[in-house]
mmCIF file of C-alpha atoms in Angstrom:
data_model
loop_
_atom_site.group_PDB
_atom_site.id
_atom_site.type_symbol
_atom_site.label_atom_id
_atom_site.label_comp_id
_atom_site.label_asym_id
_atom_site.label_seq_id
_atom_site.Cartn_x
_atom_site.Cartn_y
_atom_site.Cartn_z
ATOM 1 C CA UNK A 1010 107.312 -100.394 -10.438
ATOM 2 C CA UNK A 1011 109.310 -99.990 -7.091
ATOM 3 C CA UNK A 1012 107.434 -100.549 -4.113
ATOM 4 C CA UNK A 1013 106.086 -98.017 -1.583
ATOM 5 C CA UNK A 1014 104.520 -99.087 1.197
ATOM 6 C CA UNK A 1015 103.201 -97.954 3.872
ATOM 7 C CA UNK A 1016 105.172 -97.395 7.073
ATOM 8 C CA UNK A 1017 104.814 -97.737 10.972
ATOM 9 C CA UNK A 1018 106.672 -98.038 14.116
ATOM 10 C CA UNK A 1019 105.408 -101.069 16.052
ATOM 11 C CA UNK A 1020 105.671 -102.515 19.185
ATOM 12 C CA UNK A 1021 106.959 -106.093 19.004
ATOM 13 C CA UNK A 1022 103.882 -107.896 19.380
ATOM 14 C CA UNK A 1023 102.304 -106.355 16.647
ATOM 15 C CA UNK A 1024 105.176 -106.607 14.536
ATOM 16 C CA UNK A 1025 105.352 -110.242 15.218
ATOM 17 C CA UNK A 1026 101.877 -110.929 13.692
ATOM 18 C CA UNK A 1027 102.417 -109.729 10.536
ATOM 19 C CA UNK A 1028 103.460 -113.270 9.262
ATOM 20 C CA UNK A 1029 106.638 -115.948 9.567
ATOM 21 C CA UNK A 1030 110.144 -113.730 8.213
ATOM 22 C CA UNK A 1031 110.885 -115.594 4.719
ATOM 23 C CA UNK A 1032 114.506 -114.462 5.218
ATOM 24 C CA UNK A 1033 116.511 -112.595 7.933
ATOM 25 C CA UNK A 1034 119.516 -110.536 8.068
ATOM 26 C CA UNK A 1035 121.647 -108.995 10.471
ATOM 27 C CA UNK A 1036 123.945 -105.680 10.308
ATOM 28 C CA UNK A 1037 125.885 -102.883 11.925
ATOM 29 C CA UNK A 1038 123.480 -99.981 11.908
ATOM 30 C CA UNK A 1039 124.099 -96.713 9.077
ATOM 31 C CA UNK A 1040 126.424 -94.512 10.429
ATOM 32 C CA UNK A 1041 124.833 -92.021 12.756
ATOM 33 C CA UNK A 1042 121.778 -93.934 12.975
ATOM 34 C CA UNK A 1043 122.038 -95.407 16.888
ATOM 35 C CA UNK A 1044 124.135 -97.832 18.991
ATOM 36 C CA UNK A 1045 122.641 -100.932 18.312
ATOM 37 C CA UNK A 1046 122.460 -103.929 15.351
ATOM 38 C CA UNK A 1047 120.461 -104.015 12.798
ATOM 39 C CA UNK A 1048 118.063 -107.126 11.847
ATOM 40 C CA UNK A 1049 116.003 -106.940 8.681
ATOM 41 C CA UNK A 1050 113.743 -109.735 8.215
ATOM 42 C CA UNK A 1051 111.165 -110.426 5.250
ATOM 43 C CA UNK A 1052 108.211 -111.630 5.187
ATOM 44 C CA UNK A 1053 106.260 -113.571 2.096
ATOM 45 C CA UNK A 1054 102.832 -112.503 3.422
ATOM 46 C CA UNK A 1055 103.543 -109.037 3.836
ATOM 47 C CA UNK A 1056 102.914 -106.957 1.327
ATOM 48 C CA UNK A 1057 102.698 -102.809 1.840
ATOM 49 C CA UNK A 1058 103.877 -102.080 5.669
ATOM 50 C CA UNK A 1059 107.403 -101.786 7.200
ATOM 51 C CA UNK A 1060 107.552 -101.674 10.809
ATOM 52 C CA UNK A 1061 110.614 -101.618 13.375
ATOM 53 C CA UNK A 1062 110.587 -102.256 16.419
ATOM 54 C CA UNK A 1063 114.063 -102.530 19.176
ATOM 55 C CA UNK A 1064 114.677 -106.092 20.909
ATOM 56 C CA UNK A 1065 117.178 -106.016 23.598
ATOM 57 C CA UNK A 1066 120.296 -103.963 22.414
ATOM 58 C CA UNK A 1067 119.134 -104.331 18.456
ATOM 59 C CA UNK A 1068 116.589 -103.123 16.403
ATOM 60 C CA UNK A 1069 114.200 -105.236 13.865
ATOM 61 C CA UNK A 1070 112.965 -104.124 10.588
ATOM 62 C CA UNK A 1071 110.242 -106.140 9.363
ATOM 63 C CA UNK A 1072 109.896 -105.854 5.272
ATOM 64 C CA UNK A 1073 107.771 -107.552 2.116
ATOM 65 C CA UNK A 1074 109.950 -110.078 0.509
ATOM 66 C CA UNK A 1075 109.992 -108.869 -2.602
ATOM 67 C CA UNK A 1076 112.080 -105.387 -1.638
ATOM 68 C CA UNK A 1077 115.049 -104.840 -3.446
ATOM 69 C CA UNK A 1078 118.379 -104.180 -1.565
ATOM 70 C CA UNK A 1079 118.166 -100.707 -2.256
ATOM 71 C CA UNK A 1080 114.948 -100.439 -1.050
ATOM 72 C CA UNK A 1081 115.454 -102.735 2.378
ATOM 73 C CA UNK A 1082 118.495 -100.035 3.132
ATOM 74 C CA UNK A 1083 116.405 -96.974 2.603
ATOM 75 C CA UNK A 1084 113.342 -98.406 4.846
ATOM 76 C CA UNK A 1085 115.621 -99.119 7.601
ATOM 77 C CA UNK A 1086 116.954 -95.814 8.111
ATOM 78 C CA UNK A 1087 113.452 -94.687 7.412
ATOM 79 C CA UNK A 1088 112.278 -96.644 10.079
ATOM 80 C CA UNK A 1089 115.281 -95.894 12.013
ATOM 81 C CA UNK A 1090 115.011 -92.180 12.135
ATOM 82 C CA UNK A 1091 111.167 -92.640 12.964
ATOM 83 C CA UNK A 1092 111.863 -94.699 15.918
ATOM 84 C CA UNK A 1093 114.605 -92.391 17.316
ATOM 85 C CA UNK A 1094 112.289 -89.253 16.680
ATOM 86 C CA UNK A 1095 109.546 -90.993 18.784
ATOM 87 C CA UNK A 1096 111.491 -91.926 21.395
ATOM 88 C CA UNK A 1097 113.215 -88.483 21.528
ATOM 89 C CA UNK A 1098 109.782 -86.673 21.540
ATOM 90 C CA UNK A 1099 108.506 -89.227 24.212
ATOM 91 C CA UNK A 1100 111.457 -88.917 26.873
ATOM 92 C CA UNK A 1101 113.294 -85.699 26.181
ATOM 93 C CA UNK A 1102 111.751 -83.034 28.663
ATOM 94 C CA UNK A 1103 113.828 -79.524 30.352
ATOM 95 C CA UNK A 1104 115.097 -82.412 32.964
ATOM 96 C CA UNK A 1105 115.796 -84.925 31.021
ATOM 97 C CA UNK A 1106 117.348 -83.170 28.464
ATOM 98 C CA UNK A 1107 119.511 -81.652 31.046
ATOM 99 C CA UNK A 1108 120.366 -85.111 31.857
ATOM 100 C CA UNK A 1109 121.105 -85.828 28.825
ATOM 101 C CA UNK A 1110 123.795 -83.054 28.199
ATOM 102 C CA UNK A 1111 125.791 -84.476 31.408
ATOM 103 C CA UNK A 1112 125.833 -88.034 29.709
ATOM 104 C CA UNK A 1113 127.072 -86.762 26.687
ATOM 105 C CA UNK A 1114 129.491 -84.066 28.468
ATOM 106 C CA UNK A 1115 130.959 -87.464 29.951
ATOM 107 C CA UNK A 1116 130.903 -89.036 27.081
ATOM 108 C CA UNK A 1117 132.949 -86.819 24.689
ATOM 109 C CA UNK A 1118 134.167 -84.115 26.267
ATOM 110 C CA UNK A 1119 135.628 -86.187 29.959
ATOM 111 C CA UNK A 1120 132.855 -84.216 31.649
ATOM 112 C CA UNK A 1121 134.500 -81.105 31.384
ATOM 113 C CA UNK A 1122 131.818 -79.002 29.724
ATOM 114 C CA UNK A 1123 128.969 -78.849 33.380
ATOM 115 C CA UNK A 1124 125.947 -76.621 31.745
ATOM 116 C CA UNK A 1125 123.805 -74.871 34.518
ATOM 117 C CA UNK A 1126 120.985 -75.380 32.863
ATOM 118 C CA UNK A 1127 119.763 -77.125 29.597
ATOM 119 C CA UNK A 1128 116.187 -76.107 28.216
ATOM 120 C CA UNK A 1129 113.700 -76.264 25.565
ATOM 121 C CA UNK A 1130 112.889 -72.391 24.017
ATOM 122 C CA UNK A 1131 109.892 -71.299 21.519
ATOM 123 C CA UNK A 1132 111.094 -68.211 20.636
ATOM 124 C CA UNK A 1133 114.520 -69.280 18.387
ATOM 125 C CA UNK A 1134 113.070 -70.047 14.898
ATOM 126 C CA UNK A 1135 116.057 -69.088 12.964
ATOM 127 C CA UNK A 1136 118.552 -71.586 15.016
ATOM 128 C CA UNK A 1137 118.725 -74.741 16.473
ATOM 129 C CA UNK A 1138 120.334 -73.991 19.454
ATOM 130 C CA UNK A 1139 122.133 -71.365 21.332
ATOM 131 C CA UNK A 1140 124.405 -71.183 24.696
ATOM 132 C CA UNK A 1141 125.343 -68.321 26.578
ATOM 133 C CA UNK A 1142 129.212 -69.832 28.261
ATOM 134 C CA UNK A 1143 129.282 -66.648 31.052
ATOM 135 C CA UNK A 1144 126.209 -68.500 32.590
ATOM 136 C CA UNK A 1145 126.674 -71.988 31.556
ATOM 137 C CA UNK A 1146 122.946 -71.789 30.106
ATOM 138 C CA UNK A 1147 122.269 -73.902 26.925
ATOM 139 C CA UNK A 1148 118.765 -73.514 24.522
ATOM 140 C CA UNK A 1149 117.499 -75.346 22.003
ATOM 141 C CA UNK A 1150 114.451 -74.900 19.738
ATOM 142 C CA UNK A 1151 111.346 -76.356 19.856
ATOM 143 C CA UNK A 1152 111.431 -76.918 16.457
ATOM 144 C CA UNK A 1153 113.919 -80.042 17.613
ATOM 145 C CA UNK A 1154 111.518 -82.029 19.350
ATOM 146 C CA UNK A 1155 110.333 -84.849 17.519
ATOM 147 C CA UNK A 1156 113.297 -85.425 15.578
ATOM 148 C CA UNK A 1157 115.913 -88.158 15.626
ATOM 149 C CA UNK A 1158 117.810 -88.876 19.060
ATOM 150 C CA UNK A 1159 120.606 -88.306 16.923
ATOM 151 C CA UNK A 1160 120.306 -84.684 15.472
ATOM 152 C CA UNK A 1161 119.258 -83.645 19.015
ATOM 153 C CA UNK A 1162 122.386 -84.872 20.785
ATOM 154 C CA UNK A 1163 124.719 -83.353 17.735
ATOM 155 C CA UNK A 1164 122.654 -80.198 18.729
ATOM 156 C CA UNK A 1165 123.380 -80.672 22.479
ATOM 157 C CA UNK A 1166 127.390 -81.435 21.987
ATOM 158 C CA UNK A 1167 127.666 -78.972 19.534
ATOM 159 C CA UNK A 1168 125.995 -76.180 22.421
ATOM 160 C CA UNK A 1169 127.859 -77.911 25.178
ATOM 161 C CA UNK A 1170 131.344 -77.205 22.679
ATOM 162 C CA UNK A 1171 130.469 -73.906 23.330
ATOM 163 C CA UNK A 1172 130.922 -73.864 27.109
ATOM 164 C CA UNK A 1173 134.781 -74.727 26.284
ATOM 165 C CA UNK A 1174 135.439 -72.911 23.222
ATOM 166 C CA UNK A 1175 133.137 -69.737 22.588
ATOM 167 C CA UNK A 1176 133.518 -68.985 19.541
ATOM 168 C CA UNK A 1177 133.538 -71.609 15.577
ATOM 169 C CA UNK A 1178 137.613 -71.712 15.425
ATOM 170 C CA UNK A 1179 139.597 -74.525 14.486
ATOM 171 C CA UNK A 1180 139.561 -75.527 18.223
ATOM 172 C CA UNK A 1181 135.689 -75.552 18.269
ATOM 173 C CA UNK A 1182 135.590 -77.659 15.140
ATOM 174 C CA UNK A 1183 138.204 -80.201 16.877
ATOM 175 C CA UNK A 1184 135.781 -80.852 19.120
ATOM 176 C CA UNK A 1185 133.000 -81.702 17.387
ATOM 177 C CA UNK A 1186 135.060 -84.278 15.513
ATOM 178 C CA UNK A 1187 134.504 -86.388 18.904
ATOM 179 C CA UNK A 1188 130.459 -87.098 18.302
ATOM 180 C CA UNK A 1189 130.348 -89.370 14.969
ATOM 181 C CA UNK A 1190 127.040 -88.655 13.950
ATOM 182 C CA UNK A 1191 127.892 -84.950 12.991
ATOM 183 C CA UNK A 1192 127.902 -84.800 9.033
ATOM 184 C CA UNK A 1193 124.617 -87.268 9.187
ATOM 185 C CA UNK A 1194 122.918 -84.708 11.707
ATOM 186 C CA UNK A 1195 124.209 -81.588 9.679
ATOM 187 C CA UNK A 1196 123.036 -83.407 6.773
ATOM 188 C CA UNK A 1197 119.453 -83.827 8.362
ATOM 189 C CA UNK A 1198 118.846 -80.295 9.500
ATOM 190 C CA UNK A 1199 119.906 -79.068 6.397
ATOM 191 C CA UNK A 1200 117.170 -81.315 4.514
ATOM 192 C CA UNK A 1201 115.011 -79.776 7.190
ATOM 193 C CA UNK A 1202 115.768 -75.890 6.767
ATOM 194 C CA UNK A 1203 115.984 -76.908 2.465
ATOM 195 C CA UNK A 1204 112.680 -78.097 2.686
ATOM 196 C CA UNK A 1205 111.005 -75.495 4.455
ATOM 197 C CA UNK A 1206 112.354 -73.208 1.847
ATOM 198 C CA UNK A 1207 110.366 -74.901 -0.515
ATOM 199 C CA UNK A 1208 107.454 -73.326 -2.741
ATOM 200 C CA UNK A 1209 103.919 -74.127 -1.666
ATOM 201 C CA UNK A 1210 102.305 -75.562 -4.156
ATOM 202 C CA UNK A 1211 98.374 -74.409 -4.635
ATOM 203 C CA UNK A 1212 95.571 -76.823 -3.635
ATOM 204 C CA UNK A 1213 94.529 -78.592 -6.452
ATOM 205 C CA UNK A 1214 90.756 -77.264 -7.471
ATOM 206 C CA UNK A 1215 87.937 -79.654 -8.269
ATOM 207 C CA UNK A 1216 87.031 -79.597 -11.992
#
């Protein structure tokens, strides 16, 4: 039977008690999943949890021993997304999301695209984001916070595309080619809008 354990994002000194690593390895991190290595280590005397936690410029993925390869990959970008999602729902405010749109302005589009403002809207359930270029004004829905750093910045670049190139042309598309995390964050809020769409299925009823 595959494993399925239980998962958590913990700090490093929690991490660290859960027993000696049996085996460590290191790697570049999935594509669109941060910046930073990967280290996976396992651990003989764990048996259920997976936790991750970031050390310096890479992140560690503590795992039981006895994971397959398949499995190890799909609990680190598990644990991946969880720890970008927390981190983006712990820092990302109206000003520091602003902030953020500058950085990434300078980083992929040479600073060119300056938004006036950058906020976070209740009232857009249908779209992720919107951007009105005549007043340099960029939303995006509340229905983003919480979610990987990731899918929030493709959301920001893709808004801050719009201050150069109005409309979804070739042009526009051109752009977007610049942030590499674009099919993997398409891909994500797609799962995310799929799911929703999903049928409710009824409580099960005590016999």
């Amino acid at each position: 039977m595959p494993a399925d354990p239980s998962s958590r994002v913990a700090g490093e000194t929690s991490a660290r008690r859960a027993g000696t690593p049996q085996r460590s390895t290191t790697s570049p991190p999935p594509s669109g999943a941060g910046p930073s290595a990967v280290e996976v280590r396992r651990s003989a005397r764990r048996r259920r949890t997976v936790s991750a936690y970031r050390e310096g410029d890479r992140t560690v993925v503590l795992i039981p021993a006895r994971m397959s390869e398949a499995e190890e990959q799909r609990w680190v970008n598990v644990m991946l997304d969880k720890l970008a999602a927390q981190e983006s729902k712990r820092l990302l405010g109206d000003a520091e999301l602003c902030e953020r749109a500058r950085q990434l302005s300078d980083q992929y589009f040479d600073g060119r695209a300056r938004p006036a403002s950058v906020r976070w809207v209740t009232n857009q359930n249908t779209r992720w984001g919107s951007c009105t270029p005549s007043e340099g004004s960029i939303r995006l829905s509340h229905r983003l916070q919480g979610m990987p750093e990731y899918v929030v910045d493709y959301v920001l670049v893709h808004e801050l595309a719009h201050l150069l190139v109005p409309g979804h042309g070739p042009r526009f598309w051109r752009l977007l080619e610049a942030y590499p995390r674009t099919e993997r964050a398409r891909g994500y809020l797609e799962g995310v809008v799929a799911a929703a769409r999903l049928p409710q299925l009824p409580a099960a009823r005590e016999e």
